[in-house]
Amino acid sequence: MIRRRKRGLVPSTRKSAPRRRLPKIVNHPNPLVSIIIPAMNERTRLPAVLREAGRVHPCSETIVVANGSTDSTAEIAAAIGAKVLRYAEPLGHDVGRRIGAEAARGEVLLFIDADMIIPAARLRPFVNAVLSGMDVALNGYSGPVNRTDAHPVVIAKHTLNAWLARPDLQGGSLTAVPHALSRRAVLAIGSKSLEVPPLAHTVAIVKGLDVRIADMVDVGRMNPVRKPFGGQDPLTSLVVGDHLEAIHWLIQERGQRGGYRDLGRLRSKVR
């Protein structure tokens, strides 16, 4: 007769997989730098993103805006030590930037995304630029400009800077992270405008703030590929529309030609 062994009497030889140790960050009680990270369902990348954020400046706070996450994004951020602002419903693209800015206490506000792991050494130039007096420190990433079929977002960025008489910025824009703003800049442009980055970019320049390229991080290579919806990147129409909103504001502010002269045209004579 064959006797069956009772389960549980023989110790298992299988080794359990080691649990991943989460990094730890400490928020300074009186932060000079506020690092703002909107995040939606980014539990996989978030630990590495926060690890680099915590190394940017010794006198900093890290704020994660958990925007409609259905995974453990908020719990992981809290376990690592970030300040977490939780919202059960998705708030919409870039709304998290405004929420984070309104909660920030630092004099420098650094904006990054939770879906791109950018080393701390590549983030510090933006913080240092603002600490040195710059109001808006932009990423100099202009997108792929040598293609015959230019991407609509690339065209929109260059066009807006041309309208603003800032061709030196090329495709630099608050649309792209990383970027940093001084508290003075946030107060001047209003935190609400951060929900529409090209609008915030436009308002900052029109108000005479010091807006410059601080460094270049090739986020095009880091950005996760998004599945097309109806044959188009779901964010393309949103970002292009944001640029149109910025141009609309500029026309209202500076007239129908956006501040450019009409020379000697007597349009009223033919109306």
Short mmCIF file of C-alpha atoms in Angstrom, two decimals:
data_model
loop_
_atom_site.label_atom_id
_atom_site.label_comp_id
_atom_site.label_asym_id
_atom_site.label_seq_id
_atom_site.Cartn_x
_atom_site.Cartn_y
_atom_site.Cartn_z
CA MET A 1 0.00 0.00 0.00
CA ILE A 2 1.29 3.43 -0.94
CA ARG A 3 0.97 5.98 1.80
CA ARG A 4 0.52 9.57 0.80
CA ARG A 5 2.52 12.15 2.64
CA LYS A 6 0.55 14.69 4.56
CA ARG A 7 0.95 18.18 3.22
CA GLY A 8 2.91 20.59 5.32
CA LEU A 9 5.20 18.03 6.95
CA VAL A 10 8.03 18.40 4.44
CA PRO A 11 9.63 21.86 4.35
CA SER A 12 9.48 23.54 0.96
CA THR A 13 12.74 23.97 -0.93
CA ARG A 14 11.40 26.90 -2.96
CA LYS A 15 12.92 30.28 -2.16
CA SER A 16 10.50 33.14 -1.88
CA ALA A 17 11.35 36.12 -4.04
CA PRO A 18 12.98 38.91 -2.02
CA ARG A 19 10.70 41.85 -1.40
CA ARG A 20 11.81 44.99 -3.15
CA ARG A 21 13.05 47.54 -0.65
CA LEU A 22 11.49 50.92 -1.16
CA PRO A 23 13.70 54.01 -1.07
CA LYS A 24 13.16 56.51 1.71
CA ILE A 25 12.97 60.27 1.32
CA VAL A 26 12.73 62.96 3.96
CA ASN A 27 10.78 66.17 3.56
CA HIS A 28 12.53 69.20 5.02
CA PRO A 29 10.41 71.11 7.58
CA ASN A 30 11.21 74.40 5.83
CA PRO A 31 11.74 73.43 2.20
CA LEU A 32 13.54 75.64 -0.28
CA VAL A 33 12.61 73.36 -3.18
CA SER A 34 9.25 71.70 -3.82
CA ILE A 35 9.27 68.76 -6.23
CA ILE A 36 5.83 68.17 -7.72
CA ILE A 37 4.96 64.83 -9.30
CA PRO A 38 1.49 64.13 -10.73
CA ALA A 39 0.99 60.36 -10.87
CA MET A 40 -1.71 58.05 -12.17
CA ASN A 41 -1.20 54.28 -11.91
CA GLU A 42 2.59 54.49 -11.78
CA ARG A 43 3.35 52.03 -8.98
CA THR A 44 6.12 50.37 -11.03
CA ARG A 45 8.19 53.45 -11.92
CA LEU A 46 7.33 55.64 -8.95
CA PRO A 47 9.90 54.28 -6.45
CA ALA A 48 12.78 55.06 -8.83
CA VAL A 49 11.28 58.47 -9.68
CA LEU A 50 11.02 59.34 -5.99
CA ARG A 51 14.52 58.04 -5.26
CA GLU A 52 15.96 60.53 -7.77
CA ALA A 53 13.67 63.33 -6.59
CA GLY A 54 14.91 62.88 -3.04
CA ARG A 55 18.49 63.45 -4.19
CA VAL A 56 17.89 66.75 -5.98
CA HIS A 57 18.35 69.15 -3.05
CA PRO A 58 18.96 68.66 0.69
CA CYS A 59 16.31 71.23 1.60
CA SER A 60 13.32 69.92 -0.33
CA GLU A 61 9.86 68.45 -0.10
CA THR A 62 8.36 65.95 -2.54
CA ILE A 63 4.66 66.15 -3.37
CA VAL A 64 2.89 63.36 -5.24
CA VAL A 65 -0.54 64.16 -6.64
CA ALA A 66 -2.21 60.74 -6.97
CA ASN A 67 -4.65 61.62 -9.70
CA GLY A 68 -7.37 58.98 -10.10
CA SER A 69 -5.02 56.05 -9.47
CA THR A 70 -6.60 52.61 -9.15
CA ASP A 71 -3.39 50.83 -8.17
CA SER A 72 -1.13 51.32 -5.13
CA THR A 73 0.51 54.52 -6.40
CA ALA A 74 -0.63 56.62 -3.42
CA GLU A 75 0.28 53.97 -0.84
CA ILE A 76 3.77 53.48 -2.29
CA ALA A 77 4.39 57.24 -2.39
CA ALA A 78 3.33 57.55 1.26
CA ALA A 79 5.48 54.57 2.31
CA ILE A 80 8.52 56.17 0.68
CA GLY A 81 7.91 59.42 2.53
CA ALA A 82 6.37 61.76 -0.04
CA LYS A 83 3.53 64.09 0.77
CA VAL A 84 0.55 62.58 -1.01
CA LEU A 85 -2.53 64.41 -2.28
CA ARG A 86 -5.13 61.81 -3.26
CA TYR A 87 -8.00 62.22 -5.69
CA ALA A 88 -10.26 59.27 -6.43
CA GLU A 89 -11.39 60.59 -9.81
CA PRO A 90 -9.04 61.50 -12.68
CA LEU A 91 -8.69 65.28 -12.68
CA GLY A 92 -7.50 65.67 -16.25
CA HIS A 93 -4.11 66.20 -17.82
CA ASP A 94 -1.84 68.74 -16.03
CA VAL A 95 -4.41 69.62 -13.34
CA GLY A 96 -2.11 67.88 -10.88
CA ARG A 97 0.52 70.54 -11.54
CA ARG A 98 -1.77 73.26 -10.22
CA ILE A 99 -2.77 71.22 -7.18
CA GLY A 100 0.85 70.47 -6.36
CA ALA A 101 1.87 74.10 -6.83
CA GLU A 102 -0.85 75.31 -4.48
CA ALA A 103 0.32 72.88 -1.80
CA ALA A 104 4.03 73.64 -2.28
CA ARG A 105 5.95 75.67 0.31
CA GLY A 106 9.30 76.03 -1.44
CA GLU A 107 10.69 79.04 -3.25
CA VAL A 108 11.56 76.84 -6.24
CA LEU A 109 8.94 74.54 -7.76
CA LEU A 110 10.35 71.67 -9.84
CA PHE A 111 7.86 69.76 -11.99
CA ILE A 112 8.51 66.20 -13.16
CA ASP A 113 6.33 63.28 -14.26
CA ALA A 114 5.93 59.90 -12.61
CA ASP A 115 6.33 57.97 -15.86
CA MET A 116 9.93 59.08 -16.54
CA ILE A 117 12.93 58.24 -14.37
CA ILE A 118 15.24 61.25 -14.71
CA PRO A 119 18.49 61.13 -12.71
CA ALA A 120 18.84 63.75 -10.00
CA ALA A 121 21.96 65.13 -11.69
CA ARG A 122 19.80 66.01 -14.72
CA LEU A 123 17.18 67.71 -12.55
CA ARG A 124 19.49 69.94 -10.50
CA PRO A 125 20.31 72.41 -13.34
CA PHE A 126 16.66 73.52 -13.41
CA VAL A 127 16.60 74.10 -9.66
CA ASN A 128 19.96 75.86 -9.71
CA ALA A 129 18.84 78.12 -12.56
CA VAL A 130 15.91 79.41 -10.50
CA LEU A 131 18.06 79.72 -7.38
CA SER A 132 20.38 81.89 -9.52
CA GLY A 133 17.56 84.27 -10.43
CA MET A 134 15.69 82.76 -13.39
CA ASP A 135 11.89 82.80 -13.10
CA VAL A 136 11.06 79.98 -15.50
CA ALA A 137 13.71 77.36 -16.25
CA LEU A 138 12.68 75.40 -19.33
CA ASN A 139 13.77 72.09 -20.76
CA GLY A 140 15.39 72.79 -24.13
CA TYR A 141 13.88 69.68 -25.70
CA SER A 142 12.36 70.83 -29.00
CA GLY A 143 11.21 67.48 -30.32
CA PRO A 144 12.25 65.89 -33.63
CA VAL A 145 12.72 68.88 -35.95
CA ASN A 146 14.53 67.28 -38.88
CA ARG A 147 11.62 65.18 -40.11
CA THR A 148 9.71 66.06 -43.27
CA ASP A 149 6.44 65.16 -41.51
CA ALA A 150 6.78 67.39 -38.46
CA HIS A 151 4.68 66.40 -35.48
CA PRO A 152 1.78 68.79 -34.75
CA VAL A 153 2.97 69.36 -31.18
CA VAL A 154 6.47 70.30 -32.40
CA ILE A 155 4.94 72.78 -34.86
CA ALA A 156 2.70 74.21 -32.13
CA LYS A 157 5.61 74.81 -29.74
CA HIS A 158 7.77 76.57 -32.33
CA THR A 159 4.83 78.60 -33.61
CA LEU A 160 3.87 79.84 -30.17
CA ASN A 161 7.42 80.97 -29.41
CA ALA A 162 7.51 82.78 -32.78
CA TRP A 163 4.27 84.59 -31.88
CA LEU A 164 5.86 85.56 -28.57
CA ALA A 165 8.94 86.93 -30.39
CA ARG A 166 11.06 84.34 -28.60
CA PRO A 167 12.52 82.22 -31.41
CA ASP A 168 15.54 81.70 -29.15
CA LEU A 169 13.42 79.24 -27.17
CA GLN A 170 12.80 77.17 -30.32
CA GLY A 171 10.50 74.37 -29.07
CA GLY A 172 11.16 74.96 -25.38
CA SER A 173 7.89 74.96 -23.50
CA LEU A 174 6.28 74.40 -20.13
CA THR A 175 4.57 71.47 -21.81
CA ALA A 176 7.77 69.45 -21.39
CA VAL A 177 9.22 68.35 -18.07
CA PRO A 178 11.45 68.83 -16.28
CA HIS A 179 11.02 72.52 -15.67
CA ALA A 180 11.18 74.78 -12.64
CA LEU A 181 9.43 78.00 -11.63
CA SER A 182 10.16 80.53 -8.96
CA ARG A 183 7.44 81.30 -6.45
CA ARG A 184 7.42 84.81 -7.89
CA ALA A 185 6.56 83.34 -11.29
CA VAL A 186 3.72 81.23 -9.92
CA LEU A 187 2.23 84.26 -8.18
CA ALA A 188 2.58 86.38 -11.33
CA ILE A 189 0.98 83.94 -13.75
CA GLY A 190 -1.49 82.38 -11.31
CA SER A 191 -1.52 78.71 -10.35
CA LYS A 192 -4.71 78.13 -12.36
CA SER A 193 -2.83 78.69 -15.62
CA LEU A 194 -0.54 75.74 -14.82
CA GLU A 195 -3.39 73.47 -15.91
CA VAL A 196 -2.68 74.67 -19.48
CA PRO A 197 1.14 74.74 -19.73
CA PRO A 198 1.37 76.73 -23.03
CA LEU A 199 -0.90 79.36 -21.48
CA ALA A 200 1.32 79.60 -18.40
CA HIS A 201 4.32 79.85 -20.73
CA THR A 202 2.67 82.69 -22.68
CA VAL A 203 1.55 84.63 -19.61
CA ALA A 204 5.04 84.40 -18.10
CA ILE A 205 6.66 85.90 -21.21
CA VAL A 206 4.03 88.62 -21.70
CA LYS A 207 4.43 89.65 -18.06
CA GLY A 208 8.17 90.08 -18.59
CA LEU A 209 9.41 87.23 -16.43
CA ASP A 210 12.86 85.79 -17.01
CA VAL A 211 12.07 82.71 -19.14
CA ARG A 212 15.05 80.78 -20.46
CA ILE A 213 16.32 77.32 -21.38
CA ALA A 214 18.13 75.88 -18.36
CA ASP A 215 19.24 72.53 -19.79
CA MET A 216 18.17 69.84 -22.24
CA VAL A 217 16.79 66.49 -21.20
CA ASP A 218 15.74 64.27 -24.10
CA VAL A 219 12.36 63.28 -22.71
CA GLY A 220 11.29 62.10 -26.15
CA ARG A 221 13.38 58.98 -25.60
CA MET A 222 12.07 58.48 -22.07
CA ASN A 223 8.38 59.09 -22.67
CA PRO A 224 6.40 55.81 -22.74
CA VAL A 225 4.80 55.03 -26.09
CA ARG A 226 1.05 55.57 -25.87
CA LYS A 227 -1.36 53.48 -27.85
CA PRO A 228 -3.02 55.43 -30.65
CA PHE A 229 -6.72 56.08 -30.39
CA GLY A 230 -8.32 56.22 -33.81
CA GLY A 231 -4.87 56.32 -35.37
CA GLN A 232 -3.65 59.30 -33.30
CA ASP A 233 -1.79 59.81 -30.05
CA PRO A 234 -4.55 60.69 -27.56
CA LEU A 235 -2.56 63.63 -26.22
CA THR A 236 -1.77 65.29 -29.54
CA SER A 237 -5.10 67.06 -29.99
CA LEU A 238 -5.10 68.06 -26.30
CA VAL A 239 -1.65 69.66 -26.43
CA VAL A 240 -2.28 71.40 -29.76
CA GLY A 241 -5.56 72.72 -28.34
CA ASP A 242 -3.66 74.04 -25.32
CA HIS A 243 -1.42 76.02 -27.67
CA LEU A 244 -4.46 77.42 -29.46
CA GLU A 245 -5.84 78.50 -26.08
CA ALA A 246 -2.56 80.28 -25.37
CA ILE A 247 -2.70 82.08 -28.74
CA HIS A 248 -6.31 83.08 -28.07
CA TRP A 249 -5.23 84.64 -24.76
CA LEU A 250 -2.38 86.43 -26.52
CA ILE A 251 -4.75 87.90 -29.14
CA GLN A 252 -7.08 89.13 -26.41
CA GLU A 253 -4.13 90.68 -24.62
CA ARG A 254 -2.33 92.24 -27.61
CA GLY A 255 -4.95 92.55 -30.33
CA GLN A 256 -5.89 90.41 -33.31
CA ARG A 257 -2.33 90.33 -34.65
CA GLY A 258 -0.87 89.31 -31.30
CA GLY A 259 1.14 92.52 -30.99
CA TYR A 260 2.58 92.48 -34.51
CA ARG A 261 2.11 95.72 -36.49
CA ASP A 262 -0.21 96.01 -39.49
CA LEU A 263 1.96 98.71 -41.11
CA GLY A 264 -0.01 100.96 -43.47
CA ARG A 265 -3.01 98.81 -44.26
CA LEU A 266 -6.25 100.83 -44.20
CA ARG A 267 -8.60 97.95 -43.49
CA SER A 268 -11.39 100.25 -42.32
CA LYS A 269 -11.72 101.76 -45.81
CA VAL A 270 -13.04 98.51 -47.30
CA ARG A 271 -15.45 97.49 -44.60
#
